[in-house]
PDB file of C-alpha atoms in Angstrom:
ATOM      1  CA  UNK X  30       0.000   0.000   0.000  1.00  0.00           C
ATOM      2  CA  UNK X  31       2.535   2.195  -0.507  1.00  0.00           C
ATOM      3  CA  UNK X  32       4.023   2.282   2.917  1.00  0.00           C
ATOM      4  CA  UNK X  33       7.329   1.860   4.082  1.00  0.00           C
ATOM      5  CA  UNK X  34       8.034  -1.396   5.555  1.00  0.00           C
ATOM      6  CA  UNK X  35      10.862  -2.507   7.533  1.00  0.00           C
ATOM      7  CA  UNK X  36      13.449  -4.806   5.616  1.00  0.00           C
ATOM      8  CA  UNK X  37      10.864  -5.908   2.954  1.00  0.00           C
ATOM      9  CA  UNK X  38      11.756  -7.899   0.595  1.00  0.00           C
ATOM     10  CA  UNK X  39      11.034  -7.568  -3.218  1.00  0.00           C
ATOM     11  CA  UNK X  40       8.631  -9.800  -3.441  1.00  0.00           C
ATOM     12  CA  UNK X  41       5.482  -8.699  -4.647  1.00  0.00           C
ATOM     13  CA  UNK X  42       2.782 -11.010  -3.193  1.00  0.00           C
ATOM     14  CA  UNK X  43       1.902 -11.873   0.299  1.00  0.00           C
ATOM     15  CA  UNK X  44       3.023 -15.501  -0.432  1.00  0.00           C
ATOM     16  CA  UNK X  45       6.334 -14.603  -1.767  1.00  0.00           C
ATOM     17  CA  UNK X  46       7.260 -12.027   0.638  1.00  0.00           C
ATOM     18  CA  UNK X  47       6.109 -14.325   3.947  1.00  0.00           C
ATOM     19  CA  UNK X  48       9.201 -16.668   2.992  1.00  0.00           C
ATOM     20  CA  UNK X  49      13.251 -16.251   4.416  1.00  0.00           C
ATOM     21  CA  UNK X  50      15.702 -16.240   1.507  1.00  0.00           C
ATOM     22  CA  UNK X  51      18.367 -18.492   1.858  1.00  0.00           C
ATOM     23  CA  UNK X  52      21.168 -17.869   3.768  1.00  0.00           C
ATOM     24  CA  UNK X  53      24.072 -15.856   1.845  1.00  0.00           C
ATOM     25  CA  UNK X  54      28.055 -15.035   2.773  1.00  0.00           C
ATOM     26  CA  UNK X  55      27.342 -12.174   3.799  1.00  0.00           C
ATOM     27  CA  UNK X  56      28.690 -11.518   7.322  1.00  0.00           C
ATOM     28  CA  UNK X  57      26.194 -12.476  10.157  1.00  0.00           C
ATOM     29  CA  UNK X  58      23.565  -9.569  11.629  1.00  0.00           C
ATOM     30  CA  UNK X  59      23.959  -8.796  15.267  1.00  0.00           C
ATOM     31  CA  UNK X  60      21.058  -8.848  17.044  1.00  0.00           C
ATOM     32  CA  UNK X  61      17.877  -6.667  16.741  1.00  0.00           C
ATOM     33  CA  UNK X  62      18.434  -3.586  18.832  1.00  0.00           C
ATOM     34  CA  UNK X  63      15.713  -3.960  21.689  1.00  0.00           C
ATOM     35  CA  UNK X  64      12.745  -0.880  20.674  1.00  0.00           C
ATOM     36  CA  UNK X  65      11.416   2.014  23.195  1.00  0.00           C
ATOM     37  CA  UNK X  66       8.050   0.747  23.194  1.00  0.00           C
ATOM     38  CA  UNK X  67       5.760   3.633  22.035  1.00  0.00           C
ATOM     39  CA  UNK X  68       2.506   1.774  21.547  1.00  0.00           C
ATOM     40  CA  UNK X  69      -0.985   2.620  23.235  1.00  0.00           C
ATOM     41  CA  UNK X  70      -3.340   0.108  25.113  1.00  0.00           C
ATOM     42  CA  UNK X  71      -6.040  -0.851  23.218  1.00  0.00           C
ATOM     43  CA  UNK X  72      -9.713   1.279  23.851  1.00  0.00           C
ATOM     44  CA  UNK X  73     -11.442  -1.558  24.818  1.00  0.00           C
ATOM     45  CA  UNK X  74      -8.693  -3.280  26.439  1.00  0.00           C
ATOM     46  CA  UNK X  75      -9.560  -4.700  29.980  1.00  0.00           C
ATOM     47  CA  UNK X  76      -7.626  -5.232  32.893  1.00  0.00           C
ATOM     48  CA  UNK X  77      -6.297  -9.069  33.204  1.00  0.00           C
ATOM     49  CA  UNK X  78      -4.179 -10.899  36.213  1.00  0.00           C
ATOM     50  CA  UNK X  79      -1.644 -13.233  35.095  1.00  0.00           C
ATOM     51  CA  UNK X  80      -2.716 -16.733  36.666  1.00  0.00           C
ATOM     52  CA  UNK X  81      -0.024 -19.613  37.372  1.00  0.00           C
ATOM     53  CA  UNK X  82      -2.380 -21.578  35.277  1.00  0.00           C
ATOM     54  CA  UNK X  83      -1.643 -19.785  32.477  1.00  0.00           C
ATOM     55  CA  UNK X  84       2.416 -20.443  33.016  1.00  0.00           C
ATOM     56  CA  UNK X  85       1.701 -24.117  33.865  1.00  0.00           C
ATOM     57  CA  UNK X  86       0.067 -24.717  30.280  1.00  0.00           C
ATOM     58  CA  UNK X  87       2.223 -22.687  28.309  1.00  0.00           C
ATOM     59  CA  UNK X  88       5.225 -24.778  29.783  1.00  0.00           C
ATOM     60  CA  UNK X  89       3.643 -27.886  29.009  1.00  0.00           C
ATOM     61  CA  UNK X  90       2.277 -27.692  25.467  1.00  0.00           C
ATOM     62  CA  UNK X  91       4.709 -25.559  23.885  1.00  0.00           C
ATOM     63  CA  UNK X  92       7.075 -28.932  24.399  1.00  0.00           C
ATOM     64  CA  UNK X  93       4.319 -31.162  23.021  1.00  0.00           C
ATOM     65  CA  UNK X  94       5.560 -32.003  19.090  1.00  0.00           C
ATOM     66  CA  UNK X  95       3.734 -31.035  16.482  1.00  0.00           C
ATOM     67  CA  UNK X  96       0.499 -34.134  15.522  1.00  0.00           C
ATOM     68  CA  UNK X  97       0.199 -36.333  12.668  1.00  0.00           C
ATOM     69  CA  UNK X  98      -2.922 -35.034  10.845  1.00  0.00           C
ATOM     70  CA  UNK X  99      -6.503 -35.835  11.581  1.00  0.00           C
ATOM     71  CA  UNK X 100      -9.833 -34.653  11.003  1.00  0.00           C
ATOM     72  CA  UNK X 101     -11.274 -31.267  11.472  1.00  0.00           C
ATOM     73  CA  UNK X 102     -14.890 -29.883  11.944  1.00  0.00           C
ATOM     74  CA  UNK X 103     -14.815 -26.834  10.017  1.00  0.00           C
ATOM     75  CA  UNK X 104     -17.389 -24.499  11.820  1.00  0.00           C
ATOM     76  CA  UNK X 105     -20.226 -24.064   9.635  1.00  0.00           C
ATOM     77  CA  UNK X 106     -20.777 -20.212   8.903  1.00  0.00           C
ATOM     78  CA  UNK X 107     -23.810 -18.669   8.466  1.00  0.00           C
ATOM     79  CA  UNK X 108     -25.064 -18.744   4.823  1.00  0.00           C
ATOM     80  CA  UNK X 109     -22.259 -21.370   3.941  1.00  0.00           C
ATOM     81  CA  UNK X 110     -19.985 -19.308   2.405  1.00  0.00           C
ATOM     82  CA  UNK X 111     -16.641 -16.678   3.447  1.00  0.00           C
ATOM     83  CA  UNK X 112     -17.644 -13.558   3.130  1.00  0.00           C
ATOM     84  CA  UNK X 113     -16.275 -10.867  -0.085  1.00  0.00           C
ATOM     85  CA  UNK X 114     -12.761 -10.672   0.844  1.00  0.00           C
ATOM     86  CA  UNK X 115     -12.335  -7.561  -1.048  1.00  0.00           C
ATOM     87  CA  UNK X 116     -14.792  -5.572   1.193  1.00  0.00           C
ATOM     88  CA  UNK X 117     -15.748  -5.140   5.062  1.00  0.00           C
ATOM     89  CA  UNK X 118     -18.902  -6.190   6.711  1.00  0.00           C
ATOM     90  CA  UNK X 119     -20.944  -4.279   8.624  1.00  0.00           C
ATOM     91  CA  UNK X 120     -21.402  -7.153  10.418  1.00  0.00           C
ATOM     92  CA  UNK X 121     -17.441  -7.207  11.849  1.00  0.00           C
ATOM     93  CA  UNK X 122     -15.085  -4.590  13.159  1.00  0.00           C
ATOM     94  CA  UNK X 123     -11.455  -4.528  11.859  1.00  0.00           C
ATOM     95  CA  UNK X 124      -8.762  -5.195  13.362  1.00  0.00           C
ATOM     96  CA  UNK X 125      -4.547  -5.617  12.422  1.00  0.00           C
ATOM     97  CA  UNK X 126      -3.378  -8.897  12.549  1.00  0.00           C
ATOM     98  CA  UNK X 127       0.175 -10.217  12.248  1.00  0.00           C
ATOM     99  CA  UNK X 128       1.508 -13.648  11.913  1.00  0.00           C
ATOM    100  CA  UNK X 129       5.453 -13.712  12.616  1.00  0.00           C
ATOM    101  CA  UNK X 130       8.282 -16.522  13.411  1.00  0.00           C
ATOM    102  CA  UNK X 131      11.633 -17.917  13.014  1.00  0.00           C
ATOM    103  CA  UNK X 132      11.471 -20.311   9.895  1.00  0.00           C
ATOM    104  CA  UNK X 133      12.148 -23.440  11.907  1.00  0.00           C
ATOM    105  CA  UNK X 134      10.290 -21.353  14.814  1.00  0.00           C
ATOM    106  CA  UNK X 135       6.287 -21.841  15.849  1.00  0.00           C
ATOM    107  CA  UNK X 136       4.281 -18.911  14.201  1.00  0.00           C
ATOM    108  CA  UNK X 137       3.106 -16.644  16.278  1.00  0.00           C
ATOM    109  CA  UNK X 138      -0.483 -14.342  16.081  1.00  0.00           C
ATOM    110  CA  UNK X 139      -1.177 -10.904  17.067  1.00  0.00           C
ATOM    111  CA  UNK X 140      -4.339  -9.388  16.976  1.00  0.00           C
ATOM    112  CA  UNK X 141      -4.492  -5.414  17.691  1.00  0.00           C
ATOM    113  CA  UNK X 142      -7.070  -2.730  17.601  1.00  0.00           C
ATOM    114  CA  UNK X 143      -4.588  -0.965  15.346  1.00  0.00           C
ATOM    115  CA  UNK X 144      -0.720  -1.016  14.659  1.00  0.00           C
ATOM    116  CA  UNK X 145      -0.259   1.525  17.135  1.00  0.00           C
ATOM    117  CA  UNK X 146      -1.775  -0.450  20.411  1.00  0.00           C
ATOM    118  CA  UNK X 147      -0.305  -3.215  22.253  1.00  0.00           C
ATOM    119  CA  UNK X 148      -1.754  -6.475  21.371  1.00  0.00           C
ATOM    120  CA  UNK X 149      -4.876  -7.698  22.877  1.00  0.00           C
ATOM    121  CA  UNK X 150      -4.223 -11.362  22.096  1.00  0.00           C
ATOM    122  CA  UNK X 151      -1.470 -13.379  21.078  1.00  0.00           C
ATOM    123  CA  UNK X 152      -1.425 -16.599  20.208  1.00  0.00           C
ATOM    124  CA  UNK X 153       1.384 -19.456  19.414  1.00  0.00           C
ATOM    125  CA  UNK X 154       0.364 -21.805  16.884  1.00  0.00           C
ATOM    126  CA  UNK X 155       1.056 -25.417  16.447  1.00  0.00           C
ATOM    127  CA  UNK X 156       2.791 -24.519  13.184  1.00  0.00           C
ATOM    128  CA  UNK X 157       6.392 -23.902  12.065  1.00  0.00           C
ATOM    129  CA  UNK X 158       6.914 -20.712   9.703  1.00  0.00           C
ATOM    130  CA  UNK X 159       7.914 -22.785   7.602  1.00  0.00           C
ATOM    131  CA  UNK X 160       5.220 -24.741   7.166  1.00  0.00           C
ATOM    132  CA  UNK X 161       2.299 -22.062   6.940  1.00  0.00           C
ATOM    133  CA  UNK X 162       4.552 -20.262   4.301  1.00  0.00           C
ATOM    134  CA  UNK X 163       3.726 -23.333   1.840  1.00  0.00           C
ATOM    135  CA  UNK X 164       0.160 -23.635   3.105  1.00  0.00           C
ATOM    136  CA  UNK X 165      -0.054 -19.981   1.902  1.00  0.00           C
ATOM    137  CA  UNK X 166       1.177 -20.590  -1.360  1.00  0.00           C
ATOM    138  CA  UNK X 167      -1.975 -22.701  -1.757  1.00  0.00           C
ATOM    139  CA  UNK X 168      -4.088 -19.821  -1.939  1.00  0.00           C
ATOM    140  CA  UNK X 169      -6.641 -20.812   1.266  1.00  0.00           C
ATOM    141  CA  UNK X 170      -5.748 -21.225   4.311  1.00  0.00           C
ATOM    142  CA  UNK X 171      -8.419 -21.789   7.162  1.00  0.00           C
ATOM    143  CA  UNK X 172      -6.974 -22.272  10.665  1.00  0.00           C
ATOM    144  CA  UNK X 173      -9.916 -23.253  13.183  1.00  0.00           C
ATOM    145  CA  UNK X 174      -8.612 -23.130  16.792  1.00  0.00           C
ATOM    146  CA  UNK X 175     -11.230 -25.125  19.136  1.00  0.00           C
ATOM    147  CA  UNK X 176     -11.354 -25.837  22.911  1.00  0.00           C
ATOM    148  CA  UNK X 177     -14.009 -28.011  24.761  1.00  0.00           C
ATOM    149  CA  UNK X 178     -17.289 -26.351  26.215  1.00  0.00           C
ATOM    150  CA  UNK X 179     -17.816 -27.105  29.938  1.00  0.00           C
ATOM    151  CA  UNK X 180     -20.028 -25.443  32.085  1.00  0.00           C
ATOM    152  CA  UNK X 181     -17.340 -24.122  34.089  1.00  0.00           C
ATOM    153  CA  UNK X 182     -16.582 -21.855  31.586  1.00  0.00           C
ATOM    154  CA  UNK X 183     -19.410 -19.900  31.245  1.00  0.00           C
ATOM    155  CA  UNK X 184     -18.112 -16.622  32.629  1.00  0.00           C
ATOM    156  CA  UNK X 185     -14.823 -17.467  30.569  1.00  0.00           C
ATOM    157  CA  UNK X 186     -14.723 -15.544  27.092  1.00  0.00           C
ATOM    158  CA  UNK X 187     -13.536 -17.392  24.095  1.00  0.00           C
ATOM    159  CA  UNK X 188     -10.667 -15.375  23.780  1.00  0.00           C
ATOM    160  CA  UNK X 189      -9.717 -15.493  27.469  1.00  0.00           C
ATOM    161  CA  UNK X 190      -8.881 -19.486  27.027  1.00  0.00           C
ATOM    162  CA  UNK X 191      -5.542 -20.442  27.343  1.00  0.00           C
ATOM    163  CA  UNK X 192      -5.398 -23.646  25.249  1.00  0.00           C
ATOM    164  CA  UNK X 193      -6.930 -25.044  22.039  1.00  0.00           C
ATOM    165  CA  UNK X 194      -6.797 -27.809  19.486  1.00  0.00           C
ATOM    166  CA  UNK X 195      -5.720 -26.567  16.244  1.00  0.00           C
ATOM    167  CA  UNK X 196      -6.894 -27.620  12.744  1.00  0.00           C
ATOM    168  CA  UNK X 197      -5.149 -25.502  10.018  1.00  0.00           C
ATOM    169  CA  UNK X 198      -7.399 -26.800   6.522  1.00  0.00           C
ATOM    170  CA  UNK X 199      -8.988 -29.688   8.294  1.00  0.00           C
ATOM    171  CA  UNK X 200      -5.868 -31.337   9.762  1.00  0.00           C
ATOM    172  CA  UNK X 201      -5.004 -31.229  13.238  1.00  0.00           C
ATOM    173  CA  UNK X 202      -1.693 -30.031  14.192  1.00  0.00           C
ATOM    174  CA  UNK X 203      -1.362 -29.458  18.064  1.00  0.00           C
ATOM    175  CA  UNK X 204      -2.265 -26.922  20.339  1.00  0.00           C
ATOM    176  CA  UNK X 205      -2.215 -23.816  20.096  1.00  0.00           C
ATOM    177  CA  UNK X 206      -1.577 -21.368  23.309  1.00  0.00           C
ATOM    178  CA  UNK X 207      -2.399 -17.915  24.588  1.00  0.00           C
ATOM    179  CA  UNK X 208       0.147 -15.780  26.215  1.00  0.00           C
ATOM    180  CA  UNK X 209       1.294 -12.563  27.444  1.00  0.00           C
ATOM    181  CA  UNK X 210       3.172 -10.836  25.004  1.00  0.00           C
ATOM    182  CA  UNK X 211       7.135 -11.190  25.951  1.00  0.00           C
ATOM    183  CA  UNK X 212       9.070  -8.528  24.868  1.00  0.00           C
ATOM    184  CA  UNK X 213      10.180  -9.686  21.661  1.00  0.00           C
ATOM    185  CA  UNK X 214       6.939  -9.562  20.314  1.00  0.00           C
ATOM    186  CA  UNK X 215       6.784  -6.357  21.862  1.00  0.00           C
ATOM    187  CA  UNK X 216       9.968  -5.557  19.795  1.00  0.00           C
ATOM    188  CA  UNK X 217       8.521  -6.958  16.640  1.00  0.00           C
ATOM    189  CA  UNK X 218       4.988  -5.009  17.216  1.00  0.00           C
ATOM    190  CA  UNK X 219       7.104  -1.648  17.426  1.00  0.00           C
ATOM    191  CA  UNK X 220       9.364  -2.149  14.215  1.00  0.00           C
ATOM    192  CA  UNK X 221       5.952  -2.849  12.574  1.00  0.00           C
ATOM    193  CA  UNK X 222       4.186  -0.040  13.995  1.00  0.00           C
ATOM    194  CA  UNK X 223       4.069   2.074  10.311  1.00  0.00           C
ATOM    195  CA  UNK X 224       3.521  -1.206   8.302  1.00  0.00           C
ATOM    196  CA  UNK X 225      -1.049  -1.311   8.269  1.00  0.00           C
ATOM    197  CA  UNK X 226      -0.487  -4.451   5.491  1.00  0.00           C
ATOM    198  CA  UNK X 227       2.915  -5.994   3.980  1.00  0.00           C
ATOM    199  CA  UNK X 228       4.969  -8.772   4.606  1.00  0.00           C
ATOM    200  CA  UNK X 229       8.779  -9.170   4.596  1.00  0.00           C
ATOM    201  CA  UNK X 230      11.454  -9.923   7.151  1.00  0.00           C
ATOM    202  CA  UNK X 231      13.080  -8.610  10.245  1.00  0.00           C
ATOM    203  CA  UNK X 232      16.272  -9.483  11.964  1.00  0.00           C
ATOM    204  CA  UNK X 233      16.618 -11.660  14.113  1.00  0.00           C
ATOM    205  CA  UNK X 234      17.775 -11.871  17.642  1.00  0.00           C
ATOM    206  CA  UNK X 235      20.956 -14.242  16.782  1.00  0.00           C
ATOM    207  CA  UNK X 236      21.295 -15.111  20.667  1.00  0.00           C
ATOM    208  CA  UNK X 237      18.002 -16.974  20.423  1.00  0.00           C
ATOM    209  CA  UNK X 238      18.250 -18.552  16.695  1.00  0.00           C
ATOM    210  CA  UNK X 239      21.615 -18.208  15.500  1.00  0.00           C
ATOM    211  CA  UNK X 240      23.551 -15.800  13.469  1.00  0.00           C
ATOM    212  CA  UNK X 241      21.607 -16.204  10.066  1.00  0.00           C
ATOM    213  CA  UNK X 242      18.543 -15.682  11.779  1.00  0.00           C
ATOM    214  CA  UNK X 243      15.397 -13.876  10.500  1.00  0.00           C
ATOM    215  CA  UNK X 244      12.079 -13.268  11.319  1.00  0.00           C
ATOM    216  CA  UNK X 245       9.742 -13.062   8.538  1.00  0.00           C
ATOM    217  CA  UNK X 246       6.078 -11.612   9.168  1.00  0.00           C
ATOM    218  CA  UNK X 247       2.876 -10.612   7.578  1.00  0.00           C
ATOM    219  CA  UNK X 248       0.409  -8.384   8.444  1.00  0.00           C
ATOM    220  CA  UNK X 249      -3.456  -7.461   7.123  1.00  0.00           C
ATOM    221  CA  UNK X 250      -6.548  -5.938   7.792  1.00  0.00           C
ATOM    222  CA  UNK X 251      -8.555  -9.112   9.693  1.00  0.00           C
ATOM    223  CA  UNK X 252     -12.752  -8.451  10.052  1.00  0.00           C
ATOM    224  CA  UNK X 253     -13.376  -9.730  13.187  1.00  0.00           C
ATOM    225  CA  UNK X 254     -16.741 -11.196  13.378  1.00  0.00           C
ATOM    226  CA  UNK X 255     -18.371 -12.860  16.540  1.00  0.00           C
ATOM    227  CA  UNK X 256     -21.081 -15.581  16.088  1.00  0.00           C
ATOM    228  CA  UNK X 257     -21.850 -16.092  19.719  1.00  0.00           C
ATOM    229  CA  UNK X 258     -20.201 -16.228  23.061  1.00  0.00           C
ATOM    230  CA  UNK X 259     -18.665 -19.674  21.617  1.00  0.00           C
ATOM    231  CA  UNK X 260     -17.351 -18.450  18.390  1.00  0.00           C
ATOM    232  CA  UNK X 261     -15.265 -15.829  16.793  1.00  0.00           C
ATOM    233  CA  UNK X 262     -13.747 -15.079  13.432  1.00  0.00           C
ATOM    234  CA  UNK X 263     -11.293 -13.479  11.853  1.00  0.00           C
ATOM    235  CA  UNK X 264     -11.417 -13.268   8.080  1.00  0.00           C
ATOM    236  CA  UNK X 265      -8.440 -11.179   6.287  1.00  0.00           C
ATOM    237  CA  UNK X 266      -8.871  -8.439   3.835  1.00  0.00           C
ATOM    238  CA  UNK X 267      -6.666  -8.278   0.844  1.00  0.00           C
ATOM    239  CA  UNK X 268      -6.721  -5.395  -1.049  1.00  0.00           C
ATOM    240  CA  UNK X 269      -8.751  -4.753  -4.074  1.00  0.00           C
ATOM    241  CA  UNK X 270      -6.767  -6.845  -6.865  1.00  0.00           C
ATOM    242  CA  UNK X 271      -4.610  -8.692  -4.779  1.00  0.00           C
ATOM    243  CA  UNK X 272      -4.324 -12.308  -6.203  1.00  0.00           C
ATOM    244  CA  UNK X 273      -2.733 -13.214  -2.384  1.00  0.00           C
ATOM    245  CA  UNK X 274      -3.770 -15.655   0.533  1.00  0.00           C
ATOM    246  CA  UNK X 275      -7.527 -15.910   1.913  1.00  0.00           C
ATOM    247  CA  UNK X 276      -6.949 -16.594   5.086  1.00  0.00           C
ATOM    248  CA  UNK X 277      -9.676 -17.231   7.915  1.00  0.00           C
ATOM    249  CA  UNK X 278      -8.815 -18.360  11.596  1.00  0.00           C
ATOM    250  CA  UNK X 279     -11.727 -19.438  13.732  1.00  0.00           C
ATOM    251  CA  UNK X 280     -11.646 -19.356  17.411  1.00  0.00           C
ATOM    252  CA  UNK X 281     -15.179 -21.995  18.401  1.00  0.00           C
ATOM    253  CA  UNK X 282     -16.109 -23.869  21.717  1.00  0.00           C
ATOM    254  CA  UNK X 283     -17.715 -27.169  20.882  1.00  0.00           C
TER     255      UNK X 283
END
């Protein structure tokens, strides 16, 4: 769209920029100088106390290995169909949503008000970069996220659980976590703060991946629709004649 983005590469699709070149003989980066963090808390954002729970789970399933496949229930959307992805509903608000990793790395999402706020949920994926950089290049990509309904959660919101079972195009692939943003995603949410939609790489932090480390990242307008209390969407907008990605990631309690 026109804007600058840091260390983009030349690419000129989302599929072909979300990818890490390979590595050349160049001499190694040094780490990513550690941003001033500048951005705002979201409007809507509420106040939330970090339970041990929370730690106990993210400790445990971010070892688990990544699943053989298996089948998916796809949530079934109202009228059948995705919605234009070319045009917002008045149905959905929209939010900025950015998917970033280490190639060999678990992807990462980030889901803010705007790219000026602090996120308001981030999620790790059951998914290397790698990976979800050649489901991309298939042109759909639907990643449904679901977690069991019990009636001790009824005060819980969907987006306040800490675990679920994730499906990316009907195969199941792990579990995929909530978690405070640390403060390298904090880092990565401040280089992208003048980025609204792109994707490219950033460097890395070579103490945590190596010397030839890089992080590569997209971003996009998502509409962020919610069917009920046990179900939320987030469909992303490409831009009108874009041949890129159409992406959907489903957050359901069944």
């Amino acid at each position: 769209m026109g804007e600058s983005r840091p260390r983009v590469s030349g690419a000129s699709s989302y599929t072909d920029s979300f990818s890490i070149p390979s590595p050349s003989p160049s001499p190694s980066p040094s780490p990513a100088p550690r941003q001033h963090v500048t951005l705002l808390e979201p409007s809507h954002q509420h106040k939330k106390k970090s339970k041990k729970v929370f730690r106990v789970f993210r400790s445990v399933f971010r070892s688990f290995p990544i699943i053989t496949p298996a089948a998916c229930k796809i949530p079934v959307l109202p009228g059948g169909s995705l919605p234009d992805q070319h045009r917002s509903s008045s149905s959905g608000s929209r939010v900025t949503g950015t998917l970033f990793g280490y190639r060999k790395g678990r992807v990462s999402l980030s889901i803010q008000e705007s790219p000026r706020c602090l996120p308001s949920l981030v999620v790790e994926l059951a998914m290397q970069t790698m990976v979800l950089q050649k489901e991309l290049s298939g042109g759909m990509v639907r990643i449904a996220l679901e977690t069991e309904k019990r009636a001790d959660k009824e005060k819980i919101k969907i987006m306040d659980e800490p675990l679920w079972t994730m499906y990316c195009n009907g195969k199941k692939t792990g579990y995929g976590v909530k978690r405070d943003a640390t403060e390298e995603d904090l880092n990565v949410m401040e280089l992208l703060r003048p980025v609204s939609m792109g994707a490219g790489v950033l460097p890395g932090n070579s103490e945590v991946e190596g010397p030839d480390s890089e992080m590569s990242y997209m971003r996009a307008y998502f509409e962020r629709v919610v069917g009920s209390k046990d179900s939320e969407t987030f469909y992303m907008l490409s831009p009108e004649g874009n041949n890129g990605p159409e992406l959907s990631i489903f957050f359901v309690r069944v």
